[in-house]
XYZ file of C-alpha atoms in Angstrom:
726
model
C 126.619 57.934 -41.309
C 129.705 58.821 -40.469
C 138.559 57.735 -36.502
C 143.419 59.517 -36.458
C 146.496 59.305 -34.115
C 148.301 58.216 -31.039
C 148.530 61.765 -29.777
C 150.528 62.975 -26.852
C 148.137 64.358 -24.270
C 150.666 66.399 -22.320
C 149.102 69.656 -23.461
C 145.819 68.895 -21.783
C 147.406 67.932 -18.473
C 148.102 70.501 -15.776
C 151.662 71.429 -14.984
C 151.075 70.836 -11.316
C 150.121 67.620 -9.585
C 147.592 69.481 -7.461
C 145.360 70.617 -10.335
C 142.378 68.499 -11.363
C 142.935 66.799 -14.681
C 141.155 64.845 -17.373
C 141.888 61.197 -17.876
C 141.824 59.899 -21.443
C 141.622 56.486 -23.058
C 143.779 55.794 -26.125
C 140.714 55.900 -28.360
C 138.495 58.555 -26.772
C 138.585 60.569 -30.015
C 137.928 58.786 -33.313
C 136.746 59.630 -36.818
C 135.899 57.827 -40.051
C 137.032 58.274 -43.644
C 137.065 56.349 -46.902
C 140.181 58.244 -48.056
C 143.886 58.075 -47.248
C 145.785 60.628 -45.160
C 146.451 64.099 -46.502
C 147.576 67.361 -44.825
C 144.037 68.776 -45.173
C 142.596 65.984 -43.022
C 145.287 65.878 -40.334
C 142.644 65.542 -37.621
C 143.394 65.613 -33.901
C 142.216 62.222 -32.686
C 143.740 58.966 -31.538
C 142.198 56.506 -33.972
C 140.900 56.564 -37.525
C 138.195 54.233 -38.795
C 139.108 53.370 -42.366
C 135.774 52.885 -44.120
C 135.059 49.970 -46.441
C 136.479 46.484 -47.031
C 137.314 46.785 -50.731
C 140.676 46.070 -52.380
C 142.074 49.527 -51.486
C 141.586 48.986 -47.746
C 145.150 47.770 -46.930
C 146.710 50.781 -48.673
C 144.419 53.211 -46.870
C 145.194 51.560 -43.524
C 148.929 51.912 -44.212
C 148.505 55.570 -45.191
C 147.058 56.515 -41.806
C 149.321 54.246 -39.776
C 152.370 55.809 -41.446
C 151.252 59.155 -39.998
C 150.985 57.894 -36.446
C 147.344 56.959 -36.213
C 145.900 53.817 -34.702
C 143.587 52.199 -37.244
C 140.233 50.438 -37.046
C 137.941 49.468 -39.913
C 134.295 50.442 -40.339
C 131.986 49.046 -42.971
C 128.302 49.269 -43.806
C 125.998 46.443 -42.828
C 122.743 47.244 -44.613
C 124.485 48.478 -47.750
C 127.885 48.830 -49.354
C 129.756 48.223 -52.631
C 129.063 44.526 -52.381
C 128.408 43.796 -56.051
C 130.642 40.708 -55.882
C 128.172 39.210 -53.408
C 125.087 40.159 -55.406
C 126.533 38.848 -58.694
C 127.490 35.509 -57.150
C 131.278 35.936 -57.178
C 131.335 35.125 -53.452
C 129.631 31.710 -53.406
C 128.553 30.966 -56.975
C 124.950 32.066 -56.377
C 123.370 35.377 -57.306
C 121.772 37.293 -54.432
C 119.862 40.073 -56.171
C 116.663 38.820 -54.513
C 118.035 39.986 -51.153
C 117.416 43.600 -52.132
C 114.817 45.163 -49.829
C 111.600 45.620 -51.788
C 108.419 47.654 -51.401
C 104.880 46.445 -52.106
C 104.918 48.047 -55.547
C 107.973 46.027 -56.503
C 110.232 49.070 -56.198
C 113.705 48.160 -55.012
C 115.105 50.168 -52.099
C 118.537 51.319 -53.228
C 121.154 53.269 -51.360
C 123.160 54.430 -54.379
C 122.545 52.432 -57.523
C 121.537 48.884 -58.369
C 124.743 47.353 -57.018
C 124.431 49.193 -53.684
C 120.956 48.255 -52.444
C 119.630 47.923 -48.926
C 120.002 44.221 -48.126
C 117.546 41.773 -46.612
C 120.296 39.776 -44.901
C 120.533 36.016 -45.331
C 123.016 33.712 -43.592
C 125.276 33.731 -46.713
C 125.337 37.540 -46.461
C 126.514 37.264 -42.851
C 129.299 34.933 -44.008
C 130.233 37.388 -46.771
C 130.546 40.296 -44.318
C 132.554 38.075 -41.968
C 135.025 37.255 -44.741
C 135.508 40.940 -45.567
C 136.012 41.844 -41.915
C 138.632 39.088 -41.578
C 140.533 40.701 -44.455
C 140.499 43.921 -42.440
C 141.931 42.107 -39.436
C 144.623 40.507 -41.602
C 145.512 44.024 -42.786
C 146.020 45.193 -39.193
C 142.697 46.649 -38.044
C 142.656 46.998 -34.251
C 138.863 47.152 -33.940
C 135.781 46.636 -36.096
C 132.872 49.048 -36.396
C 129.748 47.838 -38.206
C 127.557 50.664 -39.418
C 123.804 51.047 -39.626
C 122.015 47.676 -39.658
C 118.807 49.002 -41.210
C 115.667 47.409 -42.602
C 113.037 49.810 -43.920
C 109.594 49.405 -42.373
C 108.005 49.815 -45.819
C 109.944 46.794 -47.139
C 109.096 43.112 -46.765
C 108.037 41.952 -50.241
C 111.282 40.450 -51.603
C 111.530 36.729 -52.293
C 114.364 36.456 -49.772
C 112.245 38.027 -47.025
C 109.287 35.777 -47.823
C 111.585 32.768 -47.484
C 112.875 34.004 -44.125
C 109.275 34.495 -42.924
C 108.469 30.883 -43.663
C 111.589 29.716 -41.850
C 111.073 31.967 -38.798
C 107.313 31.672 -38.295
C 106.769 28.233 -39.877
C 103.843 29.545 -41.858
C 103.278 31.218 -45.248
C 104.360 34.842 -45.643
C 101.803 37.564 -44.949
C 101.890 40.962 -46.624
C 103.158 43.360 -43.915
C 100.413 45.872 -44.694
C 97.602 43.314 -44.411
C 97.049 43.968 -40.678
C 98.747 45.563 -37.660
C 99.650 42.044 -36.559
C 101.383 41.300 -39.880
C 103.310 44.602 -39.761
C 104.386 43.987 -36.174
C 105.558 40.462 -36.966
C 107.322 41.570 -40.157
C 109.251 44.136 -38.124
C 110.162 41.551 -35.486
C 111.591 39.395 -38.272
C 113.576 42.298 -39.739
C 114.959 42.938 -36.259
C 115.991 39.292 -35.965
C 117.629 39.134 -39.396
C 120.076 41.969 -38.726
C 120.781 40.730 -35.214
C 121.653 37.337 -36.748
C 123.881 38.903 -39.409
C 125.836 40.955 -36.879
C 126.114 37.984 -34.526
C 127.754 36.062 -37.393
C 130.343 38.819 -37.816
C 130.947 39.172 -34.070
C 131.496 35.398 -33.781
C 133.864 35.399 -36.751
C 135.945 38.225 -35.266
C 136.161 36.451 -31.903
C 137.321 33.270 -33.661
C 139.996 35.231 -35.564
C 141.140 36.783 -32.286
C 141.446 33.394 -30.623
C 143.463 32.073 -33.561
C 145.845 35.047 -33.436
C 146.017 35.597 -29.682
C 144.331 39.000 -29.874
C 141.250 40.606 -28.399
C 139.451 42.538 -31.144
C 136.497 44.668 -30.007
C 133.434 44.964 -32.237
C 131.214 48.031 -32.107
C 128.037 49.132 -33.877
C 127.507 52.610 -35.289
C 123.780 53.215 -35.124
C 121.154 55.916 -35.061
C 119.065 56.217 -31.935
C 115.902 54.233 -31.411
C 114.046 57.558 -31.483
C 115.331 58.474 -34.920
C 114.943 55.018 -36.410
C 111.339 54.898 -35.269
C 110.579 58.334 -36.700
C 112.360 57.537 -39.982
C 110.472 54.224 -40.206
C 113.515 51.948 -39.986
C 113.902 48.702 -38.028
C 117.274 47.934 -36.420
C 118.275 45.474 -33.663
C 119.494 48.345 -31.436
C 119.627 47.232 -27.760
C 119.623 43.491 -28.500
C 123.079 43.663 -30.135
C 124.659 43.680 -26.685
C 123.300 40.176 -26.168
C 124.992 38.799 -29.303
C 128.502 40.182 -28.995
C 128.585 43.965 -29.539
C 131.169 45.677 -27.318
C 129.507 49.075 -27.547
C 128.129 51.749 -29.845
C 128.763 54.912 -31.751
C 125.682 57.058 -31.178
C 125.036 58.450 -34.644
C 123.260 61.657 -33.762
C 123.853 64.687 -35.945
C 122.034 67.573 -37.573
C 120.409 65.265 -40.120
C 118.651 63.214 -37.436
C 118.137 65.923 -34.843
C 116.489 68.468 -37.142
C 113.614 66.061 -37.844
C 110.562 68.115 -36.791
C 108.410 67.163 -33.833
C 105.233 68.634 -32.357
C 105.037 70.475 -29.031
C 102.047 72.488 -27.834
C 100.515 72.136 -31.286
C 103.542 73.544 -33.135
C 105.486 71.390 -35.574
C 109.086 72.594 -36.009
C 112.747 71.626 -35.908
C 114.060 71.407 -32.346
C 117.612 70.321 -33.045
C 119.017 70.730 -29.534
C 116.126 69.091 -27.707
C 115.886 66.179 -30.157
C 119.644 65.593 -30.049
C 119.630 65.653 -26.235
C 117.021 62.896 -26.185
C 118.717 60.892 -28.957
C 122.116 60.915 -27.250
C 120.403 60.038 -23.993
C 118.664 57.014 -25.509
C 121.902 55.370 -26.688
C 123.830 56.361 -23.570
C 121.117 54.669 -21.544
C 121.620 51.357 -23.366
C 125.397 51.468 -23.040
C 125.340 52.451 -19.352
C 123.031 49.573 -18.457
C 125.590 47.114 -19.876
C 128.848 48.809 -18.915
C 129.832 48.926 -22.613
C 131.710 51.683 -24.481
C 129.949 54.436 -26.347
C 131.143 57.305 -28.507
C 128.993 60.284 -29.423
C 129.140 61.352 -33.058
C 129.429 65.065 -33.791
C 129.118 66.076 -37.452
C 130.032 69.666 -38.434
C 127.722 69.412 -41.455
C 125.156 66.813 -42.575
C 124.343 64.560 -45.525
C 122.113 67.169 -47.160
C 124.600 69.311 -49.168
C 122.185 72.182 -49.775
C 122.240 74.034 -46.476
C 124.493 77.000 -45.803
C 127.627 76.938 -43.667
C 125.799 79.187 -41.200
C 123.035 76.593 -40.857
C 125.529 73.753 -40.418
C 127.467 75.656 -37.752
C 124.374 76.632 -35.752
C 123.014 73.096 -35.741
C 126.419 71.503 -35.037
C 126.794 73.716 -31.974
C 123.342 72.587 -30.836
C 124.060 68.875 -31.242
C 127.532 69.248 -29.723
C 126.177 71.003 -26.626
C 123.456 68.345 -26.350
C 126.142 65.640 -26.341
C 128.310 67.439 -23.770
C 125.316 67.780 -21.433
C 125.391 63.979 -21.045
C 127.892 63.784 -18.163
C 128.423 60.011 -18.295
C 130.010 60.029 -21.788
C 133.433 61.438 -22.677
C 134.351 59.597 -25.892
C 133.540 61.117 -29.274
C 133.576 60.490 -32.978
C 134.578 64.069 -33.683
C 133.493 64.007 -37.322
C 132.777 61.714 -40.259
C 134.086 62.148 -43.785
C 136.619 64.976 -43.180
C 137.217 65.330 -46.922
C 133.661 66.540 -47.457
C 134.284 69.275 -44.870
C 137.881 70.314 -45.473
C 138.593 68.857 -48.938
C 138.477 70.636 -52.312
C 135.032 69.259 -53.105
C 133.541 70.378 -49.792
C 131.646 73.324 -51.250
C 128.360 74.373 -49.673
C 125.953 77.300 -50.219
C 127.272 80.610 -48.935
C 123.763 81.499 -47.730
C 120.643 79.465 -47.077
C 118.734 78.886 -50.344
C 115.544 80.932 -50.751
C 112.811 81.214 -53.358
C 114.481 84.375 -54.646
C 117.964 82.800 -54.601
C 117.510 79.022 -54.851
C 121.127 78.322 -55.828
C 123.526 80.557 -53.881
C 127.222 80.488 -54.665
C 128.917 77.410 -53.216
C 132.021 78.091 -51.142
C 134.557 76.239 -49.006
C 134.462 76.192 -45.217
C 135.448 79.537 -43.716
C 138.752 79.907 -41.826
C 136.744 80.918 -38.745
C 134.619 77.744 -38.692
C 137.659 75.581 -39.469
C 139.522 77.040 -36.483
C 136.483 76.709 -34.216
C 136.099 73.043 -35.117
C 139.714 72.261 -34.324
C 139.481 74.108 -31.001
C 136.511 71.950 -30.051
C 138.225 68.736 -31.229
C 141.064 69.571 -28.845
C 138.657 70.278 -25.976
C 136.751 67.025 -26.507
C 139.878 65.104 -25.574
C 139.641 66.627 -22.087
C 136.003 65.904 -21.230
C 136.595 62.942 -18.903
C 136.583 65.147 -15.814
C 136.095 63.791 -12.284
C 134.497 67.064 -11.140
C 131.186 67.218 -13.030
C 127.951 68.731 -11.744
C 124.860 70.655 -12.836
C 124.839 74.406 -12.256
C 121.350 74.815 -13.677
C 118.880 71.967 -14.162
C 115.359 71.088 -13.200
C 114.245 67.998 -11.319
C 116.614 65.076 -11.935
C 116.001 61.317 -11.878
C 113.212 61.423 -14.490
C 112.880 59.051 -17.444
C 110.538 58.074 -20.262
C 110.407 54.318 -20.833
C 111.078 53.223 -24.433
C 111.388 49.869 -26.170
C 112.861 48.685 -29.464
C 109.291 47.669 -30.321
C 108.735 51.364 -31.073
C 110.204 50.508 -34.497
C 107.605 47.761 -35.101
C 104.572 50.072 -35.525
C 105.769 52.509 -38.172
C 104.246 51.367 -41.485
C 100.919 50.484 -43.064
C 98.154 49.556 -42.510
C 97.894 51.644 -39.310
C 101.208 53.318 -38.531
C 101.670 55.028 -35.199
C 101.955 58.804 -35.044
C 104.424 59.883 -37.768
C 105.842 62.662 -35.566
C 106.494 60.123 -32.773
C 104.166 62.007 -30.483
C 103.788 58.990 -28.204
C 107.385 59.643 -27.103
C 107.821 63.387 -27.562
C 104.456 64.024 -25.921
C 105.899 62.718 -22.643
C 109.543 63.839 -22.957
C 109.417 67.388 -24.349
C 107.142 68.892 -21.655
C 109.821 68.036 -19.079
C 112.918 68.851 -21.116
C 111.531 72.224 -22.218
C 111.356 73.206 -18.540
C 114.982 72.262 -17.889
C 114.545 68.738 -16.524
C 117.281 66.466 -17.965
C 114.828 63.671 -18.713
C 116.288 60.474 -20.129
C 114.858 57.810 -22.458
C 115.028 54.610 -20.390
C 115.341 51.346 -22.307
C 112.654 48.884 -21.242
C 114.774 45.890 -22.273
C 117.545 46.974 -19.877
C 115.212 46.666 -16.879
C 115.408 42.881 -17.115
C 118.311 42.053 -19.479
C 121.073 44.465 -18.505
C 124.248 43.928 -16.510
C 122.439 44.649 -13.226
C 118.782 45.489 -13.937
C 117.872 46.346 -10.352
C 120.805 48.766 -10.039
C 119.921 50.226 -13.446
C 116.423 51.172 -12.297
C 117.740 52.683 -9.059
C 119.084 55.578 -11.160
C 115.499 56.877 -11.520
C 112.959 58.285 -9.091
C 110.096 58.810 -11.545
C 109.328 57.139 -14.876
C 106.675 57.824 -17.524
C 105.222 55.029 -19.634
C 102.836 54.532 -22.529
C 102.090 51.540 -24.726
C 100.859 53.829 -27.455
C 103.408 53.392 -30.242
C 105.334 50.572 -28.542
C 104.774 47.354 -26.631
C 106.547 45.567 -23.766
C 108.680 42.824 -25.347
C 108.429 40.578 -22.272
C 106.293 40.217 -19.130
C 109.601 40.355 -17.221
C 109.482 44.121 -17.644
C 106.259 44.302 -15.671
C 107.800 42.250 -12.887
C 110.847 44.537 -12.802
C 108.914 47.800 -12.872
C 106.443 46.597 -10.224
C 109.373 45.750 -7.919
C 110.826 49.219 -8.544
C 107.529 50.966 -7.764
C 107.048 48.999 -4.573
C 110.545 50.038 -3.484
C 109.588 53.727 -3.753
C 109.486 54.706 -7.426
C 106.778 56.792 -9.087
C 105.271 55.509 -12.346
C 103.139 57.786 -14.508
C 101.145 55.857 -17.127
C 99.542 57.851 -19.957
C 97.645 55.574 -22.330
C 94.101 55.395 -23.694
C 94.457 51.712 -24.748
C 93.317 52.539 -28.295
C 96.520 51.538 -30.100
C 95.544 49.023 -32.823
C 98.814 47.181 -32.205
C 97.409 45.994 -28.884
C 95.874 43.285 -31.083
C 99.235 42.199 -32.547
C 99.974 38.572 -31.740
C 102.418 38.553 -28.823
C 102.832 37.304 -25.271
C 99.983 39.331 -23.670
C 97.320 37.675 -25.850
C 98.711 34.164 -26.242
C 99.520 31.146 -24.065
C 98.414 31.810 -20.501
C 97.547 35.427 -21.299
C 94.258 36.568 -22.818
C 94.459 40.332 -22.421
C 93.096 43.088 -24.616
C 96.135 45.271 -23.907
C 99.513 44.663 -22.234
C 98.830 47.415 -19.680
C 96.365 45.064 -18.006
C 99.200 42.708 -17.025
C 101.256 45.619 -15.690
C 98.398 46.738 -13.468
C 97.827 43.163 -12.297
C 101.478 43.022 -11.225
C 100.947 46.315 -9.377
C 97.765 45.086 -7.690
C 95.575 47.601 -9.533
C 92.394 47.232 -11.539
C 92.805 48.031 -15.272
C 90.576 51.110 -15.039
C 92.264 52.500 -11.912
C 92.753 56.120 -13.027
C 94.312 58.668 -10.709
C 97.001 58.300 -8.051
C 97.488 55.009 -6.195
C 100.023 54.054 -3.533
C 101.742 50.755 -4.294
C 104.162 49.652 -1.596
C 106.446 52.612 -0.872
C 105.846 54.044 -4.359
C 102.982 55.368 -6.438
C 101.290 54.797 -9.774
C 99.439 57.616 -11.517
C 97.280 56.604 -14.482
C 95.669 58.942 -17.022
C 93.653 57.434 -19.889
C 94.994 59.867 -22.490
C 96.902 59.671 -25.762
C 100.404 61.223 -25.525
C 100.401 61.802 -29.298
C 97.082 63.645 -29.103
C 98.472 65.805 -26.280
C 101.245 67.099 -28.579
C 98.588 68.722 -30.782
C 96.905 70.391 -27.794
C 98.211 73.804 -26.760
C 97.751 72.764 -23.116
C 98.938 69.167 -23.584
C 102.426 69.839 -22.209
C 100.891 71.414 -19.093
C 98.800 68.277 -18.612
C 101.907 66.058 -18.683
C 103.780 68.352 -16.288
C 100.831 68.439 -13.885
C 100.635 64.634 -13.826
C 104.376 64.313 -13.343
C 104.446 66.998 -10.640
C 101.624 65.241 -8.780
C 103.495 61.931 -8.833
C 106.755 63.617 -7.769
C 105.038 65.263 -4.800
C 103.642 61.879 -3.750
C 107.160 60.454 -3.311
C 108.598 63.727 -1.940
C 110.722 64.375 -5.020
C 111.400 68.131 -5.158
C 110.003 69.783 -8.273
C 112.122 72.380 -10.019
C 111.812 74.019 -13.430
C 114.412 76.177 -15.167
C 114.910 77.888 -18.515
C 118.445 76.593 -19.063
C 120.691 73.574 -18.719
C 124.198 74.386 -17.481
C 126.752 71.682 -16.699
C 130.279 72.080 -15.354
C 132.775 69.425 -16.473
C 136.008 70.366 -14.727
C 137.050 73.690 -16.304
C 134.402 73.480 -19.031
C 130.982 75.095 -18.788
C 128.370 73.771 -21.215
C 125.122 75.687 -21.495
C 121.869 75.687 -23.454
C 119.071 78.193 -23.161
C 115.685 76.549 -23.644
C 112.849 77.975 -25.687
C 110.347 77.571 -22.872
C 107.806 80.345 -22.538
C 108.621 82.802 -19.801
C 112.229 81.672 -19.345
C 114.727 84.387 -18.455
C 118.463 84.603 -19.210
C 120.648 82.577 -16.851
C 123.723 84.519 -15.696
C 127.156 82.923 -15.472
C 129.449 84.843 -13.186
C 133.152 85.170 -13.905
C 135.658 85.323 -16.756
C 135.536 82.636 -19.436
C 137.183 81.669 -22.718
C 134.612 81.202 -25.494
C 135.555 77.985 -27.316
C 132.976 78.700 -30.039
C 134.915 81.844 -30.971
C 137.743 81.277 -33.495
C 139.851 83.887 -31.668
C 139.108 82.335 -28.250
C 137.519 85.529 -27.000
C 137.415 86.348 -23.289
C 133.862 86.933 -22.048
C 132.738 88.414 -18.728
C 129.572 87.352 -16.896
C 127.756 85.965 -19.960
C 123.991 85.420 -19.768
C 122.485 82.328 -21.389
C 119.354 83.410 -23.242
C 116.671 81.163 -24.795
C 118.186 79.492 -27.856
C 121.808 80.156 -26.819
C 124.413 77.396 -26.990
C 127.740 77.844 -25.223
C 130.987 75.965 -24.625
C 133.150 77.982 -22.252
C 136.349 77.391 -20.301
C 136.900 78.769 -16.812
C 140.584 79.752 -16.417
C 140.120 80.141 -12.647
C 139.730 76.381 -12.398
C 143.518 76.120 -12.679
C 146.339 77.394 -10.444
C 147.178 80.904 -11.572
C 150.929 80.785 -10.785
C 151.859 78.204 -13.442
C 151.809 78.523 -17.236
C 149.502 76.237 -19.185
C 147.679 75.935 -22.491
C 143.992 76.582 -21.868
C 142.690 76.082 -25.413
C 144.164 75.249 -28.803
C 142.980 74.666 -32.360
C 145.800 72.135 -32.838
C 147.350 68.958 -31.537
C 149.900 69.789 -28.848
C 153.034 67.718 -28.268
C 156.476 68.057 -26.658
C 155.208 70.307 -23.895
C 157.746 71.596 -21.380
C 157.837 74.495 -18.938
C 160.291 76.333 -16.724
C 160.131 79.302 -14.389
C 159.901 81.823 -17.245
C 159.089 79.828 -20.360
C 156.644 77.343 -21.859
C 157.475 75.476 -25.085
C 155.533 72.993 -27.209
C 154.798 71.873 -30.773
C 151.550 72.320 -32.674
C 150.110 70.487 -35.684
C 146.739 71.108 -37.272
C 144.884 70.794 -40.538
C 146.996 72.340 -43.288
C 145.648 75.790 -43.996
C 144.504 76.714 -47.486
C 145.412 80.392 -47.108
C 147.199 82.691 -44.672
C 143.800 83.313 -43.039
C 143.658 79.694 -41.795
C 145.128 80.136 -38.335
C 146.168 78.078 -35.356
C 144.758 79.796 -32.277
C 146.102 79.309 -28.750
C 144.950 80.769 -25.446
C 147.559 80.428 -22.674
C 147.430 81.121 -18.964
C 150.618 82.949 -17.896
C 151.719 84.115 -14.438
C 152.976 87.392 -15.968
C 152.962 89.202 -19.286
C 154.945 87.678 -22.175
C 158.196 89.194 -23.341
C 158.662 87.105 -26.475
C 156.852 84.469 -28.554
C 158.565 82.535 -31.360
C 157.169 80.093 -33.898
C 159.843 77.862 -35.420
C 162.413 80.326 -34.143
C 160.779 83.366 -35.713
C 159.521 85.986 -33.232
C 155.965 87.227 -33.481
C 155.671 91.029 -33.475
C 154.901 92.533 -30.064
C 151.711 94.163 -31.344
C 150.437 90.674 -32.261
C 150.670 89.490 -28.637
C 147.278 90.069 -27.012
C 147.577 89.622 -23.254
C 144.746 90.373 -20.813
C 143.372 88.945 -17.566
C 146.483 86.775 -17.205
C 145.867 85.121 -20.585
C 147.743 85.349 -23.876
C 146.210 84.834 -27.326
C 148.660 83.542 -29.954
C 147.675 83.110 -33.625
C 149.785 82.058 -36.611
C 149.268 80.226 -39.944
C 148.081 76.637 -39.549
C 150.189 73.725 -40.814
C 150.022 69.948 -40.589
C 153.783 69.751 -40.047
C 154.824 70.360 -36.448
C 155.640 73.960 -35.514
C 157.629 74.714 -32.345
C 156.232 77.495 -30.184
C 158.214 79.094 -27.350
C 156.597 81.636 -25.026
C 158.913 83.584 -22.712
C 157.558 85.666 -19.868
């Protein structure tokens, strides 16, 4: 889907040593672009990811570096303008047969015949490695590899058939010939992209050794949840075992608006889906101690929604990301030219049957200012003082495995709406419990698997729609239960992929379903329904289909009742709420949930609304169902010192004295006089004068209330000096 500058952070730091402050890494804020710098994309971030490894890459790198940005390079893995490889210019052999192919013979193309989705061979891995080395020679400080994706419906190309023979040492089988063949085809696809990325990681490490540098390599990837629902196979969690230094969690409106089913109703639930998607990738990174950035995209790939739709959904995904307290690094946007550039025109209203093609317009000044205000705030999210103000029972998780991607295509695909996962997760999240997808592979392969599992008091598990990749998981989860954990298993054992050829039905194992081995490890009979004490913990088994429960109006109640029963058994307090509210230092992040019967959640005090382009002051706001809020509490800071509370610009050269505060601002170059830089300052007394580049603002333009001053003036990419006297 989807990095700019070594910015001075003085504006986000308090003017007194006694005030709590954010700590920032030099690349906490990043963004990606395939264009060079221009005033309209003068984004507030520390690093830019220059996209693509073509001949123009060195010039684009220089363009951004000349404007003060640190530079990394990002390139596509599954696709890209790699015609020189396909035509044979790279190694003298044509590689058209590496195009992913459907059963019908249809080629799966990203954007034209020379930009297909690739079934990666070892020569392809060498080709990508060569291109990445050119990026390093041009000065890239880090490498980001984007979207290693193999479509579940593919698997008929000559190249894939050859890889099957090499991997399984047997003739290729059509992936749709049986659940076993589909499962094994997906395992091979998973392996092929893991191998390709491992080749690039190894090549980068070798280059670093030769040049005395340490070059980190990251992967920009969708969540496991989205890939499974979109029927894509990607190596996801396993990349940490072959050299990945971390991830960009590519969650945005396009992924999060994918409909799911809850209480029999199929609809878009952008906030809830995004919360679970961000949580899934954060879970993988946290288990390994690796870096992760959360992507936030102000629009999406579909160009036919209105700006109102984009803004509403961006606020939902942004709030979902900020409600993950362990992450404070962000890709603040991809492709800034498609948002702020001259071709970034989108429908003025949402298309309807009566008006299918509304007038297309540029981004509004209000949304442009709001975005830049939030970009500035994101650089301050690494706050030591972070806690929930409103949340249900914590310490809950739903166990998920990369194998969820192996059951998504013919002949018997798992539930297309991913009900096996959402059927367990949404009933808890919709009642305010910050439930987390918990990666099964991390329970036995992570940095410290035992410590990883100690983060959770209660876990839910099904093997409908996924399978345990190793019996080591059962050993790990049994140890956790015996130490006091509660495991809720919801599974009717009817998944046809139980018959796929894997460890539970081969070698020493002859089991009809992998759950049987789990229960053996727990000392339970396979049919042991109900609640059972195991060591200091409990296991609660219900022979039900989570996917079927999503279609039942009372299915969510069933899951909550089971979970509540297990929680009571280990003395875990049960609490439901209609909102999630998190304080991160001065920031208050809130989401009202659409749960039936939920009431508005009051927030007491005076706040600055960071979703308002004029940084409005709000008193005692109430968070209603469906509301999304990003607020700043000015009372968090000492009231006797001046400071910048919020800004829609990069702030540098900050200084203060007893009666004055001065600084410079730089933002995206405005298109018109209506494109404004907005600042909200905390002042110990009312202002007497404000100048911008030496020119005083009229007194009637100075809006001062509640000890705070709002300053607005035309936005420019070139630095403007602001002096506030009081």
